[in-house]
Amino acid sequence: MNLTREQLRIVEHSGGHARVSAVAGSGKTTTMVARIGHLLESGAVAKNILILMFNRSARDAFQEAMEKHLAHLNKPLPEVRTFHSFGLRLVNSFCKRGALPQYRLVTEEYTQERIAKKVANEAYRDAGEEDGFLMGEDIEEFLNFIDQVKSTVRGPEKIFRELDFPSRFHFFPEAFRRFEEARKRERIRFFSDLIHEPLMAILDSDDLARWVANRVEHIIIDEYQDINECQQQLIKTVAGTRAKVMVVGDVDQCIYEWRGAQPEYITKRFAIDFKNPTNYQLSYTFRYGHQVSLAANHLIVHNRKRDKKICVSHQSTSHTELSCIEEESGKGVLQEISAWKENGRSLAEAAVLVRLFAQTVPVELALLEAGIAYRLEGGADVFTCKEINALMGYLKLGCGSLADDSSEDRHKQLEAMFSQPHLGVRREEITTLATTISLDLDKGEGILKQWCDGEVPPFIKKRFTEAAETWKWLQLRSHSGPAGPFLKKLVQKLKLYEFYHSFSARAATAENRVKTCKAFINFATIHNLTMVGLIEKIHSLQQETNVEHEESLLLTSIHRAKGLEWPLVILPGLENGSFPLYRELEQEGNLEDERRLFYVALTRGIEKVACIHPPDAKLKRNIAQYHSKLPTGSLRASRFLYEANIGLSSALGRLLSGKSSDKDLAADEVLIAERYLQALGVKRKLIQKKATTSSTTKQSTFLTITDVCEGLMVFHPTFGAGTVTAITDKKQGRLTVLFDDHGEKVLLAAYAKLEALAV
C-alpha cells in the first residue's frame, strides 16, 4: 500500500493510546489495515487485537480489506466485531458466570413495538390524560427514548430532562420502567440491551470488571465520533491498564446525536479516559478536489465543538466541480441528471441527498414525468406516504371519484384521512371506521356523527363532528376548479399544519409533513391542474413506477449517506428554514448539528456536487464578490451556502486544478483559503478586501450611466452578476448587460440599482 507521511506515522505509532482525527475520504480503512499489518509483523497476536465497528456493512468491508491486503503475511488475522456482537459475547459469558439471567435475544422489531405500545398507553392513561392520544409517532418517539436511556447509565428521569422532550411525554420515564418489567417477565433481550446490560453488571461488580479487563493488548475503533456513553465506558473497562487504544474519527461528521453520540467524546472525553494520547491527523482527502475541500473548510470552521484540522485535497485527487443552481419547481435535479446522462454517464453513479424526505416529493414527480427511474431508500415514496394519501383521498371525495378506486386503495386513503388530522381513537377503531364508510361513501357524514355517540371524551366528539362537517363540505363541492387553491383551502379548513406541529413528536417530523403537503400543492399549482386533472396526472405517473428499469437514481437522506460516495451528488431543497431546519434551532447547539449534516452532504461527491436552492439575489452577490459574511435581513437560500464561501472556494479551486488562470483573487475573508494554500505548500498571496464600515455603506449609491463602461462587471438585485456589453443611449441612461444566468437584458441605469463587482 502506498501511504502518505501522515498515514505512515499512524501505522508505526508506538507507545500508549492514540487519537486520529480524519477528514472525509482520507483513507481511514487503508491506514487502519496497514496499522494492523504493522502490529502483526511486530509480533502482536491476532487474538489480542480487538477491532470494533459501528455497523455490519463497515465490519464486512474492513474484514474484506484486511484479507485482501494482509494475505501476504500468512498469519491469522484479528476478528472484526460490531459493538453489538461484542456486547453479545459479553452477555453470553456473563450468563455462564451467573452474572446475568439467561434471556432470549429478539431481533424482530415488532416484538419491541408491541411491548412499547402496551406499556406506553397504560402509563399514559394512568397519568390521567384525557385531551390527547398516542399516535404511531408517539410510540416511535418512546422507542427512541428507550434507546437513548440505554445508551447511558443516567436513568430515564435524567435523560428525559436532558433531552428536553415535549412536556406531553412526561409519562415516558414511568413507561420505561414498565417496559423493562415486561421485557424481563418475557425473559427477552433486544439489541439495545447487548451493551447496556453487561455494562450495568460490570458497574455493579468489581469482580466482574476485573475479569473483563486487560484481556487484549490493542483496541482499534473506527468512526469514533459515533460512540455513546455506554460504549465509551465499556471500552474503558475492557482496556484496563493493558490495552493501547487507537480511535479514528471525524468530529465534523458527528450526526447521530439521537443515538447518544456527542462531539465531546472525540474532542475531550477520549483524552480524559485514556490518558496522554498521541494525536494524529489524516488531513488529505482522496475523494474530492479543491473546490469541495475549500467550501467544506469555510463552512465547518463556524462550529466551535471541533478540532482545528483542515481538509486538503491530495495531489492525486481529480477535479470536483461545485455548482449552485437556482430553481423552485423541482426541475433542478432533472436538469442535472439529464446532462449527466447526455454525457454517457450512468444513473447508478449519482445520488440525490435530502435533509427532509419531503424534499424528494417534487423531485420524484419531475423524474416520473421525464420517465427517469429512481428508488427511494429510507422513506415513503410519493405514492405511499400518508400525507399525500390523505390529500388524494380528500381530493377524490370532492370530485366524487373515491368510489372508483379499488377497495384496498379506498380503504388506505380513508385511514390516512381519518389520521390527518387524527380523530383521537385507537388505530383498530380507525381501521374499522374506514372499512364501514368504504362500503357506502354517501353515508360517511352520518356514520361519523353516529360513531362517537355515547360516553366519549368531549375532544373526540368534537373531532368526529368536524370530520363529518368536512365530509359534507367535500360532497357538496363542484368537481371542477383548479386543484391548487382547493388543496390550500382544504388544508386551512382541516387545520392540518397546526395538527402536524402540535402532535408530531419532533420538530423535524412536523416540518417534513408540512413540506410534503406544500410540495404536492405546489406541483398542482405549477402545472395549473384542475382537481380532476391532478387525480388523472397522479394516476398516470403512478403507472410509471410499475415499469422495470435496468438502472435507477438513488434518492435518500443525508443521514443514510454517511460513509458513502458517488461521482455525482445533488443536494436539492437548500432553502433557509429547511436546511438548517429552523424549528431544530430552538435549542442551543442545534445549528452546529445541522452544519455538520451539511458538511457530510457536501463531502459525498467525487466529480460534481450540485447545490440546488431557491432564487436569492444576496447569494448571487456573495458568490460573485467572493464574500463569506451573512448579509443582513432574511435569506432565501441556505445560510450554509453563504458560510461555505462558494465564490472564493470555486475560483481558488479552479485555479489550483488548472481550470483557471486568474492571477489575483480578492475576498473579504482569506484566512481559511491561505491556511489551505499553506497546507498545500503553494506560495500564493490572496488579497484581503478592506472591510466596509456601516457609515460608508449607507453613503454608497448605485451606478449611474456615467459610472458605467463596456466590460464592467456589475450586480443586479434580480438578475445577479453580469457584464456590461453596450451603452446604447447615454442620454437616456440605457445600457445592455449580459447576465450569467439570465442572458442579455436592456436596462435603464436610473432604475436598475446596479452595483460594481470588484473581484
CSV table of C-alpha atoms in Angstrom, one decimal, residues 133-468:
chain,number,residue,atom,x,y,z
A,133,PHE,CA,-54.0,10.3,22.3
A,134,LEU,CA,-50.9,8.3,21.4
A,135,MET,CA,-50.3,8.1,17.7
A,136,GLY,CA,-47.8,5.9,15.9
A,137,GLU,CA,-45.3,8.7,16.0
A,138,ASP,CA,-45.6,8.9,19.8
A,139,ILE,CA,-44.7,5.2,20.1
A,140,GLU,CA,-41.8,5.7,17.7
A,141,GLU,CA,-40.6,8.5,20.0
A,142,PHE,CA,-41.0,6.3,23.0
A,143,LEU,CA,-38.8,3.6,21.3
A,144,ASN,CA,-36.3,6.3,20.6
A,145,PHE,CA,-36.4,7.3,24.3
A,146,ILE,CA,-35.7,3.7,25.3
A,147,ASP,CA,-32.6,3.6,23.1
A,148,GLN,CA,-31.5,6.9,24.5
A,149,VAL,CA,-31.7,5.7,28.1
A,150,LYS,CA,-29.9,2.5,27.2
A,151,SER,CA,-27.1,4.4,25.6
A,152,THR,CA,-26.3,5.9,29.0
A,153,VAL,CA,-26.1,5.0,32.7
A,154,ARG,CA,-28.0,8.0,33.9
A,155,GLY,CA,-31.5,6.7,34.1
A,156,PRO,CA,-34.8,7.6,32.5
A,157,GLU,CA,-35.7,10.8,34.5
A,158,LYS,CA,-32.3,12.4,33.8
A,159,ILE,CA,-32.4,11.6,30.1
A,160,PHE,CA,-35.9,13.0,29.8
A,161,ARG,CA,-34.8,16.3,31.3
A,162,GLU,CA,-31.5,16.5,29.5
A,163,LEU,CA,-33.0,15.9,26.0
A,164,ASP,CA,-35.9,18.3,26.6
A,165,PHE,CA,-38.7,16.1,25.4
A,166,PRO,CA,-42.1,17.8,24.9
A,167,SER,CA,-44.0,18.0,28.2
A,168,ARG,CA,-46.8,15.9,26.9
A,169,PHE,CA,-44.4,12.9,27.0
A,170,HIS,CA,-44.0,13.3,30.8
A,171,PHE,CA,-45.1,9.7,31.3
A,172,PHE,CA,-42.0,8.3,29.4
A,173,PRO,CA,-39.9,7.6,32.5
A,174,GLU,CA,-42.7,5.6,34.1
A,175,ALA,CA,-43.4,3.8,30.8
A,176,PHE,CA,-39.7,2.9,30.5
A,177,ARG,CA,-39.8,1.2,33.9
A,178,ARG,CA,-42.9,-0.8,32.8
A,179,PHE,CA,-41.2,-1.7,29.6
A,180,GLU,CA,-38.2,-3.1,31.4
A,181,GLU,CA,-40.5,-5.1,33.8
A,182,ALA,CA,-42.5,-6.5,30.8
A,183,ARG,CA,-39.2,-7.4,29.0
A,184,LYS,CA,-37.9,-9.3,32.0
A,185,ARG,CA,-41.2,-11.1,32.5
A,186,GLU,CA,-40.9,-12.4,29.0
A,187,ARG,CA,-37.2,-13.1,29.5
A,188,ILE,CA,-36.0,-11.4,26.3
A,189,ARG,CA,-33.3,-9.0,25.2
A,190,PHE,CA,-33.2,-6.5,22.4
A,191,PHE,CA,-30.2,-5.1,20.6
A,192,SER,CA,-30.1,-2.0,22.9
A,193,ASP,CA,-29.6,-4.4,25.8
A,194,LEU,CA,-26.5,-6.0,24.5
A,195,ILE,CA,-24.2,-3.2,25.6
A,196,HIS,CA,-26.3,-1.6,28.4
A,197,GLU,CA,-26.9,-4.8,30.4
A,198,PRO,CA,-23.3,-6.1,30.6
A,199,LEU,CA,-22.0,-2.6,31.4
A,200,MET,CA,-24.5,-2.2,34.2
A,201,ALA,CA,-23.5,-5.6,35.5
A,202,ILE,CA,-19.8,-4.5,35.4
A,203,LEU,CA,-20.5,-1.3,37.2
A,204,ASP,CA,-22.3,-3.3,40.0
A,205,SER,CA,-19.4,-5.8,40.4
A,206,ASP,CA,-15.7,-5.1,40.9
A,207,ASP,CA,-15.0,-8.8,40.4
A,208,LEU,CA,-16.7,-8.7,37.0
A,209,ALA,CA,-14.9,-5.6,36.0
A,210,ARG,CA,-11.5,-7.2,36.8
A,211,TRP,CA,-12.5,-10.3,34.9
A,212,VAL,CA,-13.3,-8.3,31.8
A,213,ALA,CA,-10.3,-6.0,31.8
A,214,ASN,CA,-6.8,-6.5,30.4
A,215,ARG,CA,-7.6,-9.4,28.1
A,216,VAL,CA,-6.3,-7.7,24.9
A,217,GLU,CA,-3.2,-5.6,24.0
A,218,HIS,CA,-4.7,-3.4,21.3
A,219,ILE,CA,-8.1,-1.9,20.7
A,220,ILE,CA,-8.9,-0.1,17.4
A,221,ILE,CA,-12.2,1.7,16.9
A,222,ASP,CA,-13.3,3.2,13.6
A,223,GLU,CA,-15.9,6.1,13.3
A,224,TYR,CA,-15.3,7.0,16.9
A,225,GLN,CA,-17.3,10.2,16.6
A,226,ASP,CA,-20.4,7.9,16.7
A,227,ILE,CA,-19.6,6.5,20.2
A,228,ASN,CA,-22.1,6.9,23.1
A,229,GLU,CA,-21.6,6.9,26.8
A,230,CYS,CA,-22.2,3.1,27.3
A,231,GLN,CA,-19.8,2.2,24.6
A,232,GLN,CA,-17.2,4.5,25.9
A,233,GLN,CA,-17.4,3.2,29.5
A,234,LEU,CA,-17.4,-0.4,28.2
A,235,ILE,CA,-14.2,0.2,26.2
A,236,LYS,CA,-12.6,1.9,29.2
A,237,THR,CA,-13.3,-1.2,31.3
A,238,VAL,CA,-12.2,-3.7,28.7
A,239,ALA,CA,-8.9,-1.8,28.0
A,240,GLY,CA,-7.9,-1.8,31.7
A,241,THR,CA,-4.3,-0.9,32.2
A,242,ARG,CA,-3.0,-3.2,29.5
A,243,ALA,CA,-4.6,-2.3,26.1
A,244,LYS,CA,-3.4,0.5,23.9
A,245,VAL,CA,-6.5,2.2,22.4
A,246,MET,CA,-6.4,3.8,19.0
A,247,VAL,CA,-9.5,5.6,17.8
A,248,VAL,CA,-10.2,7.1,14.4
A,249,GLY,CA,-13.0,9.6,13.6
A,250,ASP,CA,-14.1,12.9,12.4
A,251,VAL,CA,-15.9,15.2,14.8
A,252,ASP,CA,-17.3,17.2,11.9
A,253,GLN,CA,-19.3,14.1,10.9
A,254,CYS,CA,-20.9,13.5,14.3
A,255,ILE,CA,-24.5,13.4,13.1
A,256,TYR,CA,-26.1,10.7,15.2
A,257,GLU,CA,-26.9,12.7,18.3
A,258,TRP,CA,-30.2,10.9,18.8
A,259,ARG,CA,-28.2,7.7,19.4
A,260,GLY,CA,-26.2,9.3,22.1
A,261,ALA,CA,-23.2,10.4,20.1
A,262,GLN,CA,-21.7,13.7,21.1
A,263,PRO,CA,-18.7,15.7,19.6
A,264,GLU,CA,-17.2,16.0,23.1
A,265,TYR,CA,-16.3,12.2,23.1
A,266,ILE,CA,-13.6,12.6,20.4
A,267,THR,CA,-12.6,16.2,21.2
A,268,LYS,CA,-12.3,15.9,25.1
A,269,ARG,CA,-13.6,12.7,26.6
A,270,PHE,CA,-11.1,10.3,25.0
A,271,ALA,CA,-8.1,12.1,26.5
A,272,ILE,CA,-9.8,12.0,29.9
A,273,ASP,CA,-10.5,8.3,29.9
A,274,PHE,CA,-7.3,7.3,28.0
A,275,LYS,CA,-4.5,9.4,29.4
A,276,ASN,CA,-1.9,11.2,27.4
A,277,PRO,CA,-2.9,10.0,23.9
A,278,THR,CA,-0.8,10.8,20.9
A,279,ASN,CA,-2.8,13.0,18.5
A,280,TYR,CA,-2.6,12.4,14.7
A,281,GLN,CA,-4.4,13.8,11.7
A,282,LEU,CA,-5.4,12.5,8.4
A,283,SER,CA,-5.9,15.8,6.6
A,284,TYR,CA,-5.7,14.7,3.0
A,285,THR,CA,-8.9,13.6,1.2
A,286,PHE,CA,-8.6,11.2,-1.7
A,287,ARG,CA,-12.3,11.6,-2.7
A,288,TYR,CA,-12.9,15.2,-3.9
A,289,GLY,CA,-11.0,18.1,-5.4
A,290,HIS,CA,-10.1,21.6,-4.1
A,291,GLN,CA,-13.4,23.3,-4.7
A,292,VAL,CA,-15.3,21.0,-2.3
A,293,SER,CA,-12.4,20.9,0.2
A,294,LEU,CA,-12.3,24.7,0.4
A,295,ALA,CA,-16.1,25.0,0.7
A,296,ALA,CA,-16.1,22.3,3.4
A,297,ASN,CA,-13.4,24.2,5.4
A,298,HIS,CA,-15.1,27.5,5.1
A,299,LEU,CA,-18.4,26.0,6.3
A,300,ILE,CA,-17.3,23.9,9.2
A,301,VAL,CA,-15.0,26.5,10.8
A,302,HIS,CA,-18.1,28.2,12.1
A,303,ASN,CA,-18.6,25.3,14.6
A,304,ARG,CA,-17.0,25.5,18.0
A,305,LYS,CA,-17.3,21.9,19.0
A,306,ARG,CA,-14.5,20.5,16.8
A,307,ASP,CA,-10.8,20.3,16.4
A,308,LYS,CA,-8.7,22.6,14.3
A,309,LYS,CA,-7.9,20.3,11.4
A,310,ILE,CA,-8.2,21.5,7.8
A,311,CYS,CA,-9.3,19.2,4.9
A,312,VAL,CA,-6.9,19.3,1.9
A,313,SER,CA,-7.4,17.5,-1.4
A,314,HIS,CA,-4.4,15.2,-2.1
A,315,GLN,CA,-2.4,15.9,-5.3
A,316,SER,CA,-3.7,12.6,-6.7
A,317,THR,CA,-7.3,13.6,-6.4
A,318,SER,CA,-9.0,14.8,-9.6
A,319,HIS,CA,-11.0,18.0,-10.0
A,320,THR,CA,-14.5,18.2,-8.4
A,321,GLU,CA,-17.0,20.7,-9.7
A,322,LEU,CA,-19.1,22.6,-7.2
A,323,SER,CA,-22.1,24.4,-8.6
A,324,CYS,CA,-25.1,26.4,-7.2
A,325,ILE,CA,-28.3,26.1,-9.2
A,326,GLU,CA,-31.4,28.3,-8.7
A,327,GLU,CA,-34.8,26.6,-9.1
A,328,GLU,CA,-38.3,26.5,-7.5
A,329,SER,CA,-40.1,23.9,-9.5
A,330,GLY,CA,-38.3,20.6,-8.7
A,331,LYS,CA,-36.7,20.6,-12.2
A,332,GLY,CA,-33.1,21.3,-11.0
A,333,VAL,CA,-32.4,17.6,-10.2
A,334,LEU,CA,-33.9,16.7,-13.6
A,335,GLN,CA,-31.6,19.1,-15.4
A,336,GLU,CA,-28.5,17.8,-13.7
A,337,ILE,CA,-29.5,14.2,-14.3
A,338,SER,CA,-30.3,14.8,-17.9
A,339,ALA,CA,-27.0,16.5,-18.5
A,340,TRP,CA,-25.2,13.6,-16.7
A,341,LYS,CA,-26.9,11.0,-18.9
A,342,GLU,CA,-26.2,13.0,-22.1
A,343,ASN,CA,-22.5,12.7,-21.3
A,344,GLY,CA,-22.8,9.0,-21.3
A,345,ARG,CA,-22.9,8.6,-17.5
A,346,SER,CA,-25.0,6.1,-15.5
A,347,LEU,CA,-27.8,6.8,-13.1
A,348,ALA,CA,-26.2,4.4,-10.7
A,349,GLU,CA,-23.3,6.9,-10.4
A,350,ALA,CA,-25.5,9.6,-8.9
A,351,ALA,CA,-27.4,10.2,-5.7
A,352,VAL,CA,-29.9,12.8,-4.6
A,353,LEU,CA,-29.4,13.6,-0.8
A,354,VAL,CA,-32.0,15.4,1.2
A,355,ARG,CA,-32.4,16.9,4.7
A,356,LEU,CA,-36.1,16.0,4.8
A,357,PHE,CA,-37.8,13.3,2.8
A,358,ALA,CA,-40.5,15.9,1.9
A,359,GLN,CA,-37.8,17.4,-0.4
A,360,THR,CA,-38.0,14.3,-2.6
A,361,VAL,CA,-41.7,14.9,-3.5
A,362,PRO,CA,-41.1,17.5,-6.3
A,363,VAL,CA,-38.0,15.6,-7.4
A,364,GLU,CA,-40.0,12.3,-7.7
A,365,LEU,CA,-42.8,13.9,-9.6
A,366,ALA,CA,-40.3,15.6,-12.0
A,367,LEU,CA,-38.4,12.4,-12.6
A,368,LEU,CA,-41.6,10.4,-13.2
A,369,GLU,CA,-42.8,13.0,-15.8
A,370,ALA,CA,-39.4,12.6,-17.5
A,371,GLY,CA,-39.5,8.8,-17.4
A,372,ILE,CA,-36.3,8.6,-15.3
A,373,ALA,CA,-36.2,5.6,-13.0
A,374,TYR,CA,-35.4,6.2,-9.3
A,375,ARG,CA,-35.5,4.4,-6.0
A,376,LEU,CA,-36.2,6.0,-2.6
A,377,GLU,CA,-34.4,4.5,0.3
A,378,GLY,CA,-35.3,5.3,3.9
A,379,GLY,CA,-38.7,7.0,3.4
A,380,ALA,CA,-42.1,6.5,1.8
A,381,ASP,CA,-42.3,7.5,-1.8
A,382,VAL,CA,-44.8,10.0,-3.2
A,383,PHE,CA,-47.5,7.4,-3.7
A,384,THR,CA,-47.3,5.7,-0.3
A,385,CYS,CA,-46.6,8.5,2.1
A,386,LYS,CA,-49.6,9.1,4.4
A,387,GLU,CA,-49.7,12.9,3.8
A,388,ILE,CA,-50.3,12.6,0.1
A,389,ASN,CA,-52.6,9.6,0.5
A,390,ALA,CA,-54.8,11.8,2.8
A,391,LEU,CA,-54.8,14.7,0.4
A,392,MET,CA,-55.6,12.4,-2.6
A,393,GLY,CA,-58.5,10.9,-0.6
A,394,TYR,CA,-60.0,14.3,0.2
A,395,LEU,CA,-59.5,15.4,-3.4
A,396,LYS,CA,-61.2,12.3,-4.8
A,397,LEU,CA,-64.1,12.7,-2.3
A,398,GLY,CA,-64.5,16.2,-3.5
A,399,CYS,CA,-64.5,15.0,-7.1
A,400,GLY,CA,-66.8,12.1,-6.5
A,401,SER,CA,-64.2,9.6,-7.7
A,402,LEU,CA,-63.2,7.9,-4.4
A,403,ALA,CA,-65.7,5.1,-5.1
A,404,ASP,CA,-63.9,4.3,-8.4
A,405,ASP,CA,-60.8,3.2,-6.6
A,406,SER,CA,-60.2,-0.5,-5.6
A,407,SER,CA,-61.4,-1.3,-2.2
A,408,GLU,CA,-57.8,-1.7,-1.0
A,409,ASP,CA,-56.8,1.8,-2.2
A,410,ARG,CA,-60.0,3.4,-1.0
A,411,HIS,CA,-59.5,1.9,2.5
A,412,LYS,CA,-55.9,3.1,2.6
A,413,GLN,CA,-56.9,6.6,1.7
A,414,LEU,CA,-59.7,6.7,4.2
A,415,GLU,CA,-57.4,5.6,7.0
A,416,ALA,CA,-55.0,8.3,6.0
A,417,MET,CA,-57.8,10.9,6.0
A,418,PHE,CA,-59.0,9.9,9.5
A,419,SER,CA,-55.5,10.1,10.8
A,420,GLN,CA,-54.7,13.5,9.4
A,421,PRO,CA,-56.0,15.2,11.4
A,422,HIS,CA,-56.4,12.3,13.8
A,423,LEU,CA,-59.8,11.5,15.2
A,424,GLY,CA,-58.3,10.6,18.6
A,425,VAL,CA,-59.3,6.9,18.7
A,426,ARG,CA,-57.2,3.7,18.6
A,427,ARG,CA,-55.8,2.5,15.4
A,428,GLU,CA,-58.1,-0.5,15.4
A,429,GLU,CA,-61.1,1.8,15.5
A,430,ILE,CA,-59.7,3.9,12.6
A,431,THR,CA,-59.4,0.7,10.6
A,432,THR,CA,-63.0,-0.3,11.4
A,433,LEU,CA,-64.3,3.1,10.7
A,434,ALA,CA,-62.6,3.1,7.3
A,435,THR,CA,-64.0,-0.3,6.5
A,436,THR,CA,-67.5,0.8,7.4
A,437,ILE,CA,-67.5,4.0,5.4
A,438,SER,CA,-65.7,2.4,2.4
A,439,LEU,CA,-68.8,0.3,1.8
A,440,ASP,CA,-71.1,3.3,1.4
A,441,LEU,CA,-69.3,6.7,1.0
A,442,ASP,CA,-72.7,8.6,0.7
A,443,LYS,CA,-73.4,7.7,4.3
A,444,GLY,CA,-70.0,8.9,5.5
A,445,GLU,CA,-71.3,12.1,7.2
A,446,GLY,CA,-73.9,10.2,9.2
A,447,ILE,CA,-71.6,7.4,10.2
A,448,LEU,CA,-69.0,9.9,11.5
A,449,LYS,CA,-71.7,11.7,13.5
A,450,GLN,CA,-73.1,8.5,15.0
A,451,TRP,CA,-69.7,6.9,15.6
A,452,CYS,CA,-68.9,8.7,18.9
A,453,ASP,CA,-72.4,8.8,20.3
A,454,GLY,CA,-72.5,7.8,24.0
A,455,GLU,CA,-69.8,8.2,26.6
A,456,VAL,CA,-66.8,9.6,24.9
A,457,PRO,CA,-64.4,12.5,25.8
A,458,PRO,CA,-65.5,15.9,24.5
A,459,PHE,CA,-62.4,16.3,22.4
A,460,ILE,CA,-63.1,13.1,20.5
A,461,LYS,CA,-66.8,14.1,19.9
A,462,LYS,CA,-65.5,17.5,18.6
A,463,ARG,CA,-63.1,15.9,16.1
A,464,PHE,CA,-65.7,13.5,14.7
A,465,THR,CA,-68.2,16.4,14.4
A,466,GLU,CA,-65.6,18.4,12.5
A,467,ALA,CA,-64.7,15.4,10.3
A,468,ALA,CA,-68.4,15.0,9.4
